[in-house]
Amino acid sequence: MMDLAKGKGAALIAGRVTTINKADGQVTGVTYIDNETKQPTTISATDVVLCAGAWSSSLVPELPMSSTRAHSIVIYAKEDVELSPYVLFTEIMLPSGETVTPEIYGRTNGEVYVCGPGDDSPLPATVDEVEVHKPACQILWDSVTGISEQLREGTLEFEQACYLPLLDVSSGPVIGELSKVARRLWVATGHSCWGICNAPGTARILRNSIMGSNIPRAASSLGPSKVLPGMSDD
Ligand SMILES: Cc1cc2nc3c(=O)[nH]c(=O)nc-3n(C[C@H](O)[C@H](O)[C@H](O)COP(=O)(O)OP(=O)(O)OC[C@H]3O[C@@H](n4cnc5c(N)ncnc54)[C@H](O)[C@@H]3O)c2cc1C
């Protein structure tokens, strides 16, 4: 997707944004630490889109946000195992009597993705500092291999964790112009556990908003007024 965007003139700069710059109530650009040079660099902009997931409120503290960490593992099934491209929402009773509810996603490339519930581990400063709690991954492995011989014979490929972005005041997401903070500052965050499915729709709402086109009626309730009281979504 990035290559397609580059073909249309976009450029990707990898870095960590430290400040969204403003003047006279309008965004003027961002300052970031460049991943390669490690130097603070400022880039000017007419519009800034904030979509830093659970970290969005570290850049705009007015956003009432929190986060939850969730673990997942990836298992590669043996070559002769044919996987169906379906999702299983399970309820599995462990020998201890505890019931766990991992989600199991079979993929046609032989990969099986398994994810578990969230915990309240505090959000680290950056995504590079997210810690994987091994026992949480062990529970995922034990529970799904306990019900499937095919998974038991598979190879554990990855153990990982990530943070879901949550809005404190609504079930989210929030998409639109944060004009109360700065004009032409756009936000798209708080997607909780549905950010993958909702990504294309989110991008469409943002594009229409930024370019001044109509947004779908269904999106009108997602504007920033729901998280920043007193703000208009017009
Ligand atoms: C285990 C698990 C299972 C899930 N399953 C599903 C599912 O089945 N379907 C579904 O739709 N969704 C699912 N989700 C939810 C989905 O992953 C999230 O809703 C989505 O990733 C949120 O997207 P985002 O872009 O807002 O945030 P993120 O994906 O967290 O991306 C934010 C990005 O911003 C970057 N960033 C942060 N701060 C800065 C900064 N200062 N400067 C520059 N970059 C910064 C981060 O490094 C990160 O790359 C799942 C999530 C988890 C944890």
Short mmCIF file of C-alpha atoms and ligand atoms in Angstrom, two decimals:
data_model
loop_
_atom_site.label_atom_id
_atom_site.label_comp_id
_atom_site.label_asym_id
_atom_site.label_seq_id
_atom_site.Cartn_x
_atom_site.Cartn_y
_atom_site.Cartn_z
CA MET A 1 0.00 0.00 0.00
CA MET A 2 2.87 2.35 0.81
CA ASP A 3 4.41 1.64 -2.58
CA LEU A 4 1.12 2.57 -4.25
CA ALA A 5 1.01 5.80 -2.25
CA LYS A 6 4.64 6.56 -3.17
CA GLY A 7 3.70 6.08 -6.80
CA LYS A 8 1.23 8.96 -6.33
CA GLY A 9 3.88 11.22 -4.77
CA ALA A 10 3.76 10.34 -1.06
CA ALA A 11 6.98 10.03 0.94
CA LEU A 12 7.51 7.94 4.07
CA ILE A 13 9.65 9.42 6.84
CA ALA A 14 10.34 7.11 9.78
CA GLY A 15 10.64 8.91 13.08
CA ARG A 16 9.06 9.62 16.47
CA VAL A 17 6.97 12.76 16.62
CA THR A 18 7.66 14.77 19.76
CA THR A 19 5.48 17.85 19.13
CA ILE A 20 2.62 18.94 16.93
CA ASN A 21 3.44 22.56 16.17
CA LYS A 22 0.77 25.29 16.09
CA ALA A 23 0.52 29.02 15.52
CA ASP A 24 -2.56 31.26 15.74
CA GLY A 25 -4.78 28.27 16.52
CA GLN A 26 -3.74 26.32 13.43
CA VAL A 27 -1.25 23.47 12.90
CA THR A 28 2.01 24.42 11.26
CA GLY A 29 3.79 21.05 11.21
CA VAL A 30 5.46 18.46 13.43
CA THR A 31 8.83 18.01 15.10
CA TYR A 32 10.17 14.47 15.17
CA ILE A 33 13.32 12.50 15.97
CA ASP A 34 14.45 11.00 12.71
CA ASN A 35 15.06 7.23 13.00
CA GLU A 36 18.24 7.39 10.90
CA THR A 37 19.92 10.62 11.94
CA LYS A 38 18.51 10.56 15.54
CA GLN A 39 18.23 14.34 15.17
CA PRO A 40 15.18 16.47 15.95
CA THR A 41 13.73 17.69 12.68
CA THR A 42 10.77 19.96 11.95
CA ILE A 43 8.60 19.55 8.90
CA SER A 44 5.96 22.14 8.00
CA ALA A 45 2.45 21.10 7.07
CA THR A 46 -0.93 22.58 6.23
CA ASP A 47 -2.67 19.53 7.78
CA VAL A 48 -1.59 17.00 10.41
CA VAL A 49 -3.33 13.66 10.95
CA LEU A 50 -2.86 12.18 14.42
CA CYS A 51 -3.25 8.38 14.32
CA ALA A 52 -0.77 7.19 16.94
CA GLY A 53 -3.09 4.58 18.45
CA ALA A 54 -2.86 4.34 22.23
CA TRP A 55 -0.06 6.95 22.12
CA SER A 56 -2.29 9.63 20.56
CA SER A 57 -2.98 11.33 23.90
CA SER A 58 0.76 11.65 24.61
CA LEU A 59 0.82 14.12 21.68
CA VAL A 60 -2.58 15.72 22.38
CA PRO A 61 -3.23 15.38 26.14
CA GLU A 62 -6.76 16.81 25.70
CA LEU A 63 -7.82 13.42 24.29
CA PRO A 64 -9.39 11.33 27.10
CA MET A 65 -7.75 8.00 26.34
CA SER A 66 -6.49 4.84 27.99
CA SER A 67 -5.22 1.53 26.68
CA THR A 68 -5.18 -2.18 27.29
CA ARG A 69 -2.45 -4.69 26.43
CA ALA A 70 -3.38 -7.91 24.63
CA HIS A 71 -1.15 -10.89 23.82
CA SER A 72 -1.09 -13.09 20.76
CA ILE A 73 0.93 -15.97 19.36
CA VAL A 74 1.49 -17.23 15.83
CA ILE A 75 1.76 -20.97 15.18
CA TYR A 76 2.89 -22.50 11.90
CA ALA A 77 1.03 -25.73 11.22
CA LYS A 78 2.84 -28.72 9.68
CA GLU A 79 2.95 -28.65 5.88
CA ASP A 80 0.35 -31.40 5.40
CA VAL A 81 -2.26 -29.61 7.53
CA GLU A 82 -4.93 -27.84 5.52
CA LEU A 83 -6.28 -24.76 7.32
CA SER A 84 -9.71 -23.27 6.79
CA PRO A 85 -9.76 -19.46 6.56
CA TYR A 86 -12.21 -19.15 9.46
CA VAL A 87 -12.16 -17.62 12.91
CA LEU A 88 -13.00 -19.59 16.03
CA PHE A 89 -14.25 -17.72 19.08
CA THR A 90 -13.66 -20.32 21.76
CA GLU A 91 -14.49 -21.13 25.36
CA ILE A 92 -11.97 -23.64 26.67
CA MET A 93 -11.88 -25.07 30.18
CA LEU A 94 -8.29 -25.66 31.34
CA PRO A 95 -7.39 -28.61 33.61
CA SER A 96 -7.22 -26.04 36.45
CA GLY A 97 -10.97 -25.39 35.98
CA GLU A 98 -10.35 -21.88 34.61
CA THR A 99 -12.21 -20.98 31.41
CA VAL A 100 -10.28 -19.07 28.73
CA THR A 101 -11.60 -17.60 25.49
CA PRO A 102 -8.83 -17.33 22.88
CA GLU A 103 -9.70 -16.34 19.31
CA ILE A 104 -8.14 -18.61 16.66
CA TYR A 105 -7.59 -17.32 13.12
CA GLY A 106 -6.57 -19.86 10.48
CA ARG A 107 -4.77 -18.40 7.47
CA THR A 108 -4.29 -20.09 4.14
CA ASN A 109 -0.48 -19.72 4.27
CA GLY A 110 -0.24 -22.29 7.06
CA GLU A 111 -0.21 -19.66 9.80
CA VAL A 112 -2.55 -19.68 12.78
CA TYR A 113 -2.96 -16.46 14.81
CA VAL A 114 -4.24 -16.81 18.37
CA CYS A 115 -5.07 -13.87 20.63
CA GLY A 116 -6.25 -13.55 24.19
CA PRO A 117 -7.83 -11.06 26.60
CA GLY A 118 -6.50 -7.64 27.58
CA ASP A 119 -4.67 -6.71 30.79
CA ASP A 120 -4.06 -3.39 32.52
CA SER A 121 -0.28 -3.14 32.12
CA PRO A 122 0.63 0.59 31.85
CA LEU A 123 1.37 2.02 28.40
CA PRO A 124 5.16 2.33 27.87
CA ALA A 125 6.63 5.53 26.39
CA THR A 126 7.10 4.03 22.92
CA VAL A 127 5.97 1.00 20.98
CA ASP A 128 9.54 -0.38 21.07
CA GLU A 129 9.23 -0.75 24.84
CA VAL A 130 6.09 -2.94 24.80
CA GLU A 131 6.84 -5.98 26.96
CA VAL A 132 5.65 -9.49 26.18
CA HIS A 133 4.51 -11.32 29.32
CA LYS A 134 5.56 -14.91 28.57
CA PRO A 135 3.03 -16.63 30.88
CA ALA A 136 0.16 -14.94 28.97
CA CYS A 137 1.48 -16.47 25.73
CA GLN A 138 1.96 -19.83 27.46
CA ILE A 139 -1.75 -19.85 28.43
CA LEU A 140 -2.66 -19.20 24.77
CA TRP A 141 -0.40 -22.05 23.61
CA ASP A 142 -1.64 -24.47 26.31
CA SER A 143 -5.30 -23.73 25.63
CA VAL A 144 -5.30 -24.10 21.84
CA THR A 145 -2.88 -27.04 21.71
CA GLY A 146 -5.06 -28.68 24.36
CA ILE A 147 -7.95 -28.86 21.90
CA SER A 148 -6.10 -29.42 18.61
CA GLU A 149 -3.61 -32.12 17.70
CA GLN A 150 -2.75 -30.21 14.50
CA LEU A 151 -1.79 -27.10 16.49
CA ARG A 152 0.10 -29.22 19.05
CA GLU A 153 2.28 -30.54 16.22
CA GLY A 154 2.82 -27.03 14.87
CA THR A 155 5.70 -24.65 15.56
CA LEU A 156 5.36 -21.64 17.84
CA GLU A 157 6.67 -18.82 15.65
CA PHE A 158 5.90 -15.57 17.50
CA GLU A 159 4.87 -14.41 20.97
CA GLN A 160 3.76 -10.78 20.92
CA ALA A 161 1.76 -8.06 22.65
CA CYS A 162 0.18 -4.80 21.56
CA TYR A 163 -1.91 -2.00 23.07
CA LEU A 164 -5.50 -1.28 22.08
CA PRO A 165 -6.39 2.45 21.93
CA LEU A 166 -9.50 3.14 24.05
CA LEU A 167 -11.57 6.30 24.50
CA ASP A 168 -12.54 6.91 28.13
CA VAL A 169 -15.84 8.60 27.32
CA SER A 170 -17.28 6.48 24.52
CA SER A 171 -16.82 3.19 22.74
CA GLY A 172 -14.90 4.98 19.95
CA PRO A 173 -13.44 5.67 17.48
CA VAL A 174 -13.04 9.44 17.16
CA ILE A 175 -12.46 10.71 13.63
CA GLY A 176 -12.38 14.35 12.54
CA GLU A 177 -10.86 17.79 13.02
CA LEU A 178 -9.69 18.65 16.54
CA SER A 179 -10.31 22.33 15.90
CA LYS A 180 -10.60 23.03 19.64
CA VAL A 181 -6.90 22.09 19.90
CA ALA A 182 -5.79 23.47 16.50
CA ARG A 183 -7.43 23.99 13.12
CA ARG A 184 -6.43 21.46 10.44
CA LEU A 185 -5.37 18.96 13.13
CA TRP A 186 -7.16 15.74 12.25
CA VAL A 187 -7.50 12.73 14.49
CA ALA A 188 -8.36 9.09 13.91
CA THR A 189 -7.98 6.97 17.01
CA GLY A 190 -9.76 5.01 19.74
CA HIS A 191 -10.65 2.07 17.50
CA SER A 192 -10.27 -0.40 20.36
CA CYS A 193 -10.35 -3.96 18.98
CA TRP A 194 -11.80 -3.01 15.57
CA GLY A 195 -9.08 -0.84 14.03
CA ILE A 196 -8.14 -3.32 11.30
CA CYS A 197 -11.70 -3.78 9.99
CA ASN A 198 -12.45 -0.07 10.31
CA ALA A 199 -9.21 1.23 8.77
CA PRO A 200 -10.50 1.65 5.18
CA GLY A 201 -13.67 3.45 6.35
CA THR A 202 -11.63 5.64 8.70
CA ALA A 203 -9.31 6.64 5.86
CA ARG A 204 -12.27 7.50 3.67
CA ILE A 205 -13.87 9.73 6.32
CA LEU A 206 -10.54 11.50 6.87
CA ARG A 207 -9.90 11.98 3.18
CA ASN A 208 -13.37 13.43 2.61
CA SER A 209 -13.07 15.68 5.66
CA ILE A 210 -9.63 17.01 4.71
CA MET A 211 -10.60 17.56 1.08
CA GLY A 212 -13.88 19.23 2.08
CA SER A 213 -16.17 16.53 0.62
CA ASN A 214 -19.27 15.19 2.33
CA ILE A 215 -18.71 12.46 4.89
CA PRO A 216 -21.07 9.47 5.10
CA ARG A 217 -24.00 10.18 7.44
CA ALA A 218 -23.13 7.11 9.50
CA ALA A 219 -19.82 8.80 10.40
CA SER A 220 -21.37 11.97 11.81
CA SER A 221 -21.52 10.55 15.34
CA LEU A 222 -17.77 9.87 15.35
CA GLY A 223 -16.66 13.52 15.40
CA PRO A 224 -14.46 14.98 18.15
CA SER A 225 -17.37 16.68 19.96
CA LYS A 226 -18.06 13.38 21.67
CA VAL A 227 -14.65 13.43 23.40
CA LEU A 228 -14.14 17.18 23.76
CA PRO A 229 -17.40 18.65 25.09
CA GLY A 230 -18.44 22.00 23.71
CA MET A 231 -16.78 21.37 20.38
CA SER A 232 -18.68 21.49 17.11
CA ASP A 233 -18.06 18.82 14.46
CA ASP A 234 -18.83 21.20 11.57
C1 LIG B 1 -4.47 -9.09 20.07
C2 LIG B 1 -5.24 -8.13 19.19
C3 LIG B 1 -6.16 -8.61 18.28
C4 LIG B 1 -6.87 -7.73 17.44
N1 LIG B 1 -7.76 -8.23 16.53
C5 LIG B 1 -8.43 -7.38 15.72
C6 LIG B 1 -9.34 -7.87 14.74
O1 LIG B 1 -9.56 -9.07 14.60
N2 LIG B 1 -9.98 -6.98 13.95
C7 LIG B 1 -9.79 -5.65 14.08
O2 LIG B 1 -10.41 -4.89 13.32
N3 LIG B 1 -8.92 -5.16 14.97
C8 LIG B 1 -8.24 -5.99 15.82
N4 LIG B 1 -7.39 -5.50 16.77
C9 LIG B 1 -7.34 -4.05 17.00
C10 LIG B 1 -6.43 -3.29 16.06
O3 LIG B 1 -5.14 -3.90 16.04
C11 LIG B 1 -6.32 -1.84 16.55
O4 LIG B 1 -7.62 -1.28 16.69
C12 LIG B 1 -5.53 -1.03 15.55
O5 LIG B 1 -4.22 -1.54 15.44
C13 LIG B 1 -5.46 0.43 15.97
O6 LIG B 1 -4.81 1.09 14.91
P1 LIG B 1 -4.08 2.46 15.12
O7 LIG B 1 -3.41 2.77 13.82
O8 LIG B 1 -5.03 3.45 15.71
O9 LIG B 1 -2.99 2.19 16.25
P2 LIG B 1 -1.69 1.27 16.18
O10 LIG B 1 -1.91 0.07 15.32
O11 LIG B 1 -1.28 1.07 17.61
O12 LIG B 1 -0.66 2.19 15.42
C14 LIG B 1 -0.18 3.37 16.02
C15 LIG B 1 1.18 3.65 15.43
O13 LIG B 1 1.61 4.94 15.84
C16 LIG B 1 2.97 4.86 16.16
N5 LIG B 1 3.31 5.96 17.06
C17 LIG B 1 2.96 6.11 18.38
N6 LIG B 1 3.47 7.24 18.87
C18 LIG B 1 4.16 7.83 17.84
C19 LIG B 1 4.92 9.04 17.72
N7 LIG B 1 5.08 9.88 18.75
N8 LIG B 1 5.51 9.32 16.53
C20 LIG B 1 5.35 8.47 15.46
N9 LIG B 1 4.64 7.31 15.52
C21 LIG B 1 4.05 7.00 16.70
C22 LIG B 1 3.16 3.49 16.80
O14 LIG B 1 4.52 3.11 16.73
C23 LIG B 1 2.26 2.65 15.91
O15 LIG B 1 2.96 2.18 14.79
C24 LIG B 1 -6.67 -6.35 17.58
C25 LIG B 1 -5.73 -5.87 18.51
C26 LIG B 1 -5.04 -6.75 19.32
C27 LIG B 1 -4.04 -6.19 20.33
#
